[in-house]
Coordinates of C-alpha atoms in Angstrom, one line a residue:
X13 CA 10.0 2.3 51.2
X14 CA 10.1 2.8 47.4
X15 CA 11.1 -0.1 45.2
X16 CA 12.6 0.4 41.2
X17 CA 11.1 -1.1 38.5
X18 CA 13.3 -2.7 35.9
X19 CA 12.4 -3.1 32.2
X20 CA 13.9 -6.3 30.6
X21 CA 13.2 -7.4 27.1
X22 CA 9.9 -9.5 26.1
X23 CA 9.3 -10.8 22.9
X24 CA 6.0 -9.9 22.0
X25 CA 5.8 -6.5 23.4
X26 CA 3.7 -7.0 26.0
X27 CA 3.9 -6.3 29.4
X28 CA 4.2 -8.4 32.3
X29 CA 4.8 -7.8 36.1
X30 CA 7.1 -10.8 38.5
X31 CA 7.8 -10.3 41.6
X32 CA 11.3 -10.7 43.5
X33 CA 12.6 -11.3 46.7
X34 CA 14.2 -7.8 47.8
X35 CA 16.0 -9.6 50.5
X36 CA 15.0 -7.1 53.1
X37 CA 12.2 -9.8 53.8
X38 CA 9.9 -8.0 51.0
X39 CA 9.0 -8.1 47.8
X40 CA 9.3 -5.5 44.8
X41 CA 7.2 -5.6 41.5
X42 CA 9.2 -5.5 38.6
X43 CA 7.2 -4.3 34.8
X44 CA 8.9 -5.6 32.1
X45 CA 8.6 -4.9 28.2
X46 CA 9.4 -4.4 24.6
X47 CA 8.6 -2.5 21.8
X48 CA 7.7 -4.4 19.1
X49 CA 10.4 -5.2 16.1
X50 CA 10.9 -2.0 13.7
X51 CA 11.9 -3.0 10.3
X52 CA 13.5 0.5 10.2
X53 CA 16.3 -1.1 12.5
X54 CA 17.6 -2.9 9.8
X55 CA 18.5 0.2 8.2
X56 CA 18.2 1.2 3.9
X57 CA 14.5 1.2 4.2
X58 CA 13.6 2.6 1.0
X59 CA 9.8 1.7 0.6
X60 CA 7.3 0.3 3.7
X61 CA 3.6 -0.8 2.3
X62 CA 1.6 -1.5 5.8
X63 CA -1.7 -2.0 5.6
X64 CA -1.8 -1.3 9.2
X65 CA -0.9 2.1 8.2
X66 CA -4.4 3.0 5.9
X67 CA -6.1 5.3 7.6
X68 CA -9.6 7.2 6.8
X69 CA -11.1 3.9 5.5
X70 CA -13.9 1.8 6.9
X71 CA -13.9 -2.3 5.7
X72 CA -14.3 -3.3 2.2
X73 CA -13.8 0.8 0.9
X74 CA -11.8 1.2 -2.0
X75 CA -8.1 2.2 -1.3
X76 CA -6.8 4.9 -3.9
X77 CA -3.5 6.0 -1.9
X78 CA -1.3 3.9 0.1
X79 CA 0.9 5.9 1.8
X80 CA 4.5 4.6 2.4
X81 CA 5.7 4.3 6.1
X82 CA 9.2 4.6 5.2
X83 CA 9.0 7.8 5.3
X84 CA 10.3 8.2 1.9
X85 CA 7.3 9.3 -0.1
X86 CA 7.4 6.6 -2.1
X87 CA 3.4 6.1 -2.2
X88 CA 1.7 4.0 -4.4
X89 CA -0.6 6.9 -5.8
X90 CA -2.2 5.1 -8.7
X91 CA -4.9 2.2 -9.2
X92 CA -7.0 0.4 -11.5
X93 CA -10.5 -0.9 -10.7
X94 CA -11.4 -1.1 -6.9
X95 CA -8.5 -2.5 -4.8
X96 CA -10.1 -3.2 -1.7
X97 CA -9.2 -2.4 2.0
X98 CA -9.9 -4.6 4.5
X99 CA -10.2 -4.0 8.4
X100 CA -9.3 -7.7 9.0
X101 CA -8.1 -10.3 7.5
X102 CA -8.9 -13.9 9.6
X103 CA -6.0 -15.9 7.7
X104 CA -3.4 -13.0 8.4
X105 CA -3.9 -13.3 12.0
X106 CA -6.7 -10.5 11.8
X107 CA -4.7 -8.4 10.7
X108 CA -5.6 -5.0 7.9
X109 CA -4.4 -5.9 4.2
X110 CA -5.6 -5.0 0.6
X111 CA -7.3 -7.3 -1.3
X112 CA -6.7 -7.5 -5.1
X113 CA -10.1 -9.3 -6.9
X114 CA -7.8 -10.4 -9.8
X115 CA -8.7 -7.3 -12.2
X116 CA -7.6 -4.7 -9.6
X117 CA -4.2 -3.3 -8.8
X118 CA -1.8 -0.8 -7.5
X119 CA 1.0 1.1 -8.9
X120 CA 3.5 4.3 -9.2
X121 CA 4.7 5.2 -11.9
X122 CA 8.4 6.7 -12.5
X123 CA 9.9 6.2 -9.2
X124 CA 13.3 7.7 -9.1
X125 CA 16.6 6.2 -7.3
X126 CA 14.7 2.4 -7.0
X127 CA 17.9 0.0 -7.0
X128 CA 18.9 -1.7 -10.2
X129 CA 21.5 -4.5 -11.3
X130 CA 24.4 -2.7 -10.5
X131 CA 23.1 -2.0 -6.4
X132 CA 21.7 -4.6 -4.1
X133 CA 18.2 -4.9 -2.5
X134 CA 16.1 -6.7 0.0
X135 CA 12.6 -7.5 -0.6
X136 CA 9.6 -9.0 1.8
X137 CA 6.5 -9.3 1.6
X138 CA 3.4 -11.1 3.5
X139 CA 0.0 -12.4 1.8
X140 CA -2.5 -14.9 1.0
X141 CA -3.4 -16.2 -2.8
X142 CA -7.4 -16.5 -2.7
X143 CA -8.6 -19.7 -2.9
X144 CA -11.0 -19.2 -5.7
X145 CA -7.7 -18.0 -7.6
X146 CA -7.6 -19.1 -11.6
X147 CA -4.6 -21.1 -12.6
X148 CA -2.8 -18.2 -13.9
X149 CA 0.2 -16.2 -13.5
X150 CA -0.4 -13.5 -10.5
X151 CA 2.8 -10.5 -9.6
X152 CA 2.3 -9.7 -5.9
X153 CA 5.1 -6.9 -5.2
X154 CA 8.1 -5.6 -7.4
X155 CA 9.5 -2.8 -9.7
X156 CA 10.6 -2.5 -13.0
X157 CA 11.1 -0.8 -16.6
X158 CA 9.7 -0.7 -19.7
X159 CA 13.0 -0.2 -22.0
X160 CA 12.7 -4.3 -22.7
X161 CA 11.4 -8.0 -22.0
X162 CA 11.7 -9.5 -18.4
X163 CA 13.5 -6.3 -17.0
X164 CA 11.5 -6.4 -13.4
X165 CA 12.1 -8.1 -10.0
X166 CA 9.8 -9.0 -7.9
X167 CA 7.3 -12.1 -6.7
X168 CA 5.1 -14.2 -9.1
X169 CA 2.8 -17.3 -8.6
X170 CA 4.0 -19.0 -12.1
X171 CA 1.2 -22.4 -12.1
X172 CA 1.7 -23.2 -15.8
X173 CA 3.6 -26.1 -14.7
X174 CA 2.9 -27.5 -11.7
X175 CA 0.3 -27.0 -9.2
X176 CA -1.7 -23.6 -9.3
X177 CA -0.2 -22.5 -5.8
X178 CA 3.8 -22.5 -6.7
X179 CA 5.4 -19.4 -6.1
X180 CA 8.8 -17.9 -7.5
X181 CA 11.1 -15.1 -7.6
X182 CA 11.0 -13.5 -10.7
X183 CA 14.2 -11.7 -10.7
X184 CA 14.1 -12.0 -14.7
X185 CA 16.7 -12.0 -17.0
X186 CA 15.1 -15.2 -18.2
X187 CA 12.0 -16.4 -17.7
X188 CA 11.3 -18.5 -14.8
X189 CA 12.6 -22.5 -14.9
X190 CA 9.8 -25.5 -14.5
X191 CA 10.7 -26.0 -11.2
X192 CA 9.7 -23.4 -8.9
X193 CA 11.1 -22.2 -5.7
X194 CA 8.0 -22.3 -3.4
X195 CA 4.7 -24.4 -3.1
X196 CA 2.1 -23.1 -0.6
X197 CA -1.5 -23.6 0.2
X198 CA -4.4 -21.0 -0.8
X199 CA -5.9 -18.8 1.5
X200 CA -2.5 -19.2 4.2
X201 CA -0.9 -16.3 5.5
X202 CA 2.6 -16.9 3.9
X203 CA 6.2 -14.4 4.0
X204 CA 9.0 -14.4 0.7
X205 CA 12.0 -12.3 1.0
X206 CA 14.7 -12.2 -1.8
X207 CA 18.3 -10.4 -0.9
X208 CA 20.0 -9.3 -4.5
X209 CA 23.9 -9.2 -4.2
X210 CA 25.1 -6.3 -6.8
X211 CA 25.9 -7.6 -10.2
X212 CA 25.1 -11.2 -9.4
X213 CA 23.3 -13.9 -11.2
X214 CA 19.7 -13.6 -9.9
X215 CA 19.5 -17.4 -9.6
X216 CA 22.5 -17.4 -7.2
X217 CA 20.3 -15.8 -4.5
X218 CA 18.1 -18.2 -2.6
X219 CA 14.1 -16.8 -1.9
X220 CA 13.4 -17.2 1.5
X221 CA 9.6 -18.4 2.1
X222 CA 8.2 -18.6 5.2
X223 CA 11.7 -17.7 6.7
X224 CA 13.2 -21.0 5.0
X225 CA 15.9 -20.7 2.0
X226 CA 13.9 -22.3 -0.9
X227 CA 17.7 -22.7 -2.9
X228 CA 18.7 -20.8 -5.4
X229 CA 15.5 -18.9 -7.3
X230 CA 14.3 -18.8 -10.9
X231 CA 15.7 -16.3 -13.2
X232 CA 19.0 -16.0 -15.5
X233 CA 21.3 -13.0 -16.5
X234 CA 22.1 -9.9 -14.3
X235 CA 19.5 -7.8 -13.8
X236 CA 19.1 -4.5 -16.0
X237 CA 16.5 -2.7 -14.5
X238 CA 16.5 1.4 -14.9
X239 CA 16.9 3.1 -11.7
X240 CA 14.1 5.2 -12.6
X241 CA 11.2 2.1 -12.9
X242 CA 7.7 1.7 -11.4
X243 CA 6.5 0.5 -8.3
X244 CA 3.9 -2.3 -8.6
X245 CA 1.3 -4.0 -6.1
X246 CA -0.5 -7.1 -7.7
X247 CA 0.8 -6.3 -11.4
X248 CA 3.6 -6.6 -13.8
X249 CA 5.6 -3.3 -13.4
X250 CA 4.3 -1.5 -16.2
X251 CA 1.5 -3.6 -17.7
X252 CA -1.3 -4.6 -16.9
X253 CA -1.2 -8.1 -16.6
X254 CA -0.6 -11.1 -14.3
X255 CA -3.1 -9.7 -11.5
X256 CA -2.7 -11.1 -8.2
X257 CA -6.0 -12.1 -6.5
X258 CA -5.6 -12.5 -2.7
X259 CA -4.7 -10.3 0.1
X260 CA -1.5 -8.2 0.6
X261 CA -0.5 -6.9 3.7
X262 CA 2.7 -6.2 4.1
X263 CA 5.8 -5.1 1.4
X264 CA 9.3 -4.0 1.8
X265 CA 11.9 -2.9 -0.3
X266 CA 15.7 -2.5 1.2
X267 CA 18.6 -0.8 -0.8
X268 CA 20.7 -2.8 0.9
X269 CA 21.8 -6.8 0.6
X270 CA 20.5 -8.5 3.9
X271 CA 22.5 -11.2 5.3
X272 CA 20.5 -14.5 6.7
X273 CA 21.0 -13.1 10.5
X274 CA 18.4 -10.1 9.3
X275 CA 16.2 -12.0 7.3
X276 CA 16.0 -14.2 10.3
X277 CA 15.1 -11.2 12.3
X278 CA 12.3 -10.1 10.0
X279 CA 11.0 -13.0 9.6
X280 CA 10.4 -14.4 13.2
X281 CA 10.3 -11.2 14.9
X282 CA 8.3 -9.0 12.7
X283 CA 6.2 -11.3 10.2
X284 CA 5.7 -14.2 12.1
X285 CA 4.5 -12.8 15.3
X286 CA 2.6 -10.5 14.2
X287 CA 0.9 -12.5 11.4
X288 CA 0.7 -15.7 12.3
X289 CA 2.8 -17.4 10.0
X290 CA 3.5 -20.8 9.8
X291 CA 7.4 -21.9 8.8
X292 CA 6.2 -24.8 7.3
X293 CA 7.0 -25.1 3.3

């Protein structure tokens, strides 16, 4: 007699066989599994930075080219120093990422069609800050212009006023306020996201960190950011200062606005299984 298998959904994509009663006094095997989350499902992926995704590299090589897994072609093409690659990363849940010394960054210059403050967009992005960090500002992952002061969005570690760990959203029209939106420990694997709604306040949108809304985030008037901007990993968009020093594994930009059901979904489907994050803030 031949029995079916049946595939039902299981949450971290692995497999697992049960067996069931076939009420013919035997018993049938049944396999059951489920692909892993794709961020692509949440549709208006415009860039994907995986460090899963390096390939040719052996540990601790210098990466000069990280492809984007979008599809899109948005790859960050240009460096400075010696951004490193790394196989594993213990405190990301052994996963790859690229580790930024402080000195060394990432970039692209004149990227075409990046959203601006007229068009919405979701960012994410999944990390550690280096405990031997210096008390300093640090950019981890964002895009912007050079046509005037503060016109970039993105992720900063701001310390000046508080402890060296707390972490903002610098969606600048102003700079950021003394209080910031997210405190977390060094060398912790840790997720932000920031959803822009079109032609809104910046400081009206909450940061998410760690898949919790932080309130509303630092920053002032509407964004004007030129659609046609630069990509930047670990740097201000077009200068080269405030250099993250930690690990980056994981970015993501959206041209779309997500709503807290899909934040939710990347957060504790995607970032959290897969790097071990912790939702305490």
């Amino acid at each position: 007699m031949t029995f079916k298998s049946k595939k039902t959904p299981n949450y971290d994509g692995s497999q697992r066989l049960s067996t069931k009663d076939n009420g013919l006094g035997g018993r049938f095997y049944r396999r059951t599994y489920t692909a892993p989350f794709d961020p692509e499902s949440l549709g208006s992926l415009l860039v994907w930075l995986k460090a899963e995704d390096v390939v040719g590299l052996n540990d601790n090589d210098t990466i000069t080219l990280w492809n984007d897994s979008s599809g899109n072609g948005y790859n960050i093409d240009s460096y400075y120093g010696t951004p490193k690659w790394k196989s594993s990363v213990a405190s990301l849940n052994g996963r790859p990422a690229v580790y930024l010394d402080g000195y060394s960054y990432m970039y692209r210059n004149a990227v075409t069609s990046l959203p601006n403050g007229s068009s919405p967009f979701t960012l994410y992005t999944v990390g550690t800050l280096d405990g031997a960090s210096t008390p300093d500002y640090a950019f981890l992952f964002g895009f912007g212009d050079n046509y005037g002061p503060y016109r970039r969005a993105g992720f900063l570690r701001y310390p000046i006023y508080g402890s060296p760990s707390d972490f903002f959203a610098e969606f600048w029209g102003t700079p950021p306020t003394t209080v910031p939106d997210a405190s977390f420990p060094k060398d912790t694997a840790f997720s932000a996201a920031y959803a822009y709604v079109a032609g809104s306040v910046p400081s009206t949108n909450p940061l998410y960190f760690n898949g919790v809304s932080q309130g509303p985030s630092a920053g002032g008037s509407v964004l004007n950011i030129s659609s046609t901007c630069d990509l930047a990993v670990g740097v201000i968009p077009d200068s080269p200062y405030y250099i993250w020093k930690g690990n980056i594994s994981e970015c993501m930009l959206y041209n779309a606005t997500h709503t807290p059901t899909q934040r939710s979904e990347e957060h504790t489907s995607e970032l959290q299984s897969r790097f071990g994050i912790s939702y305490a803030v």
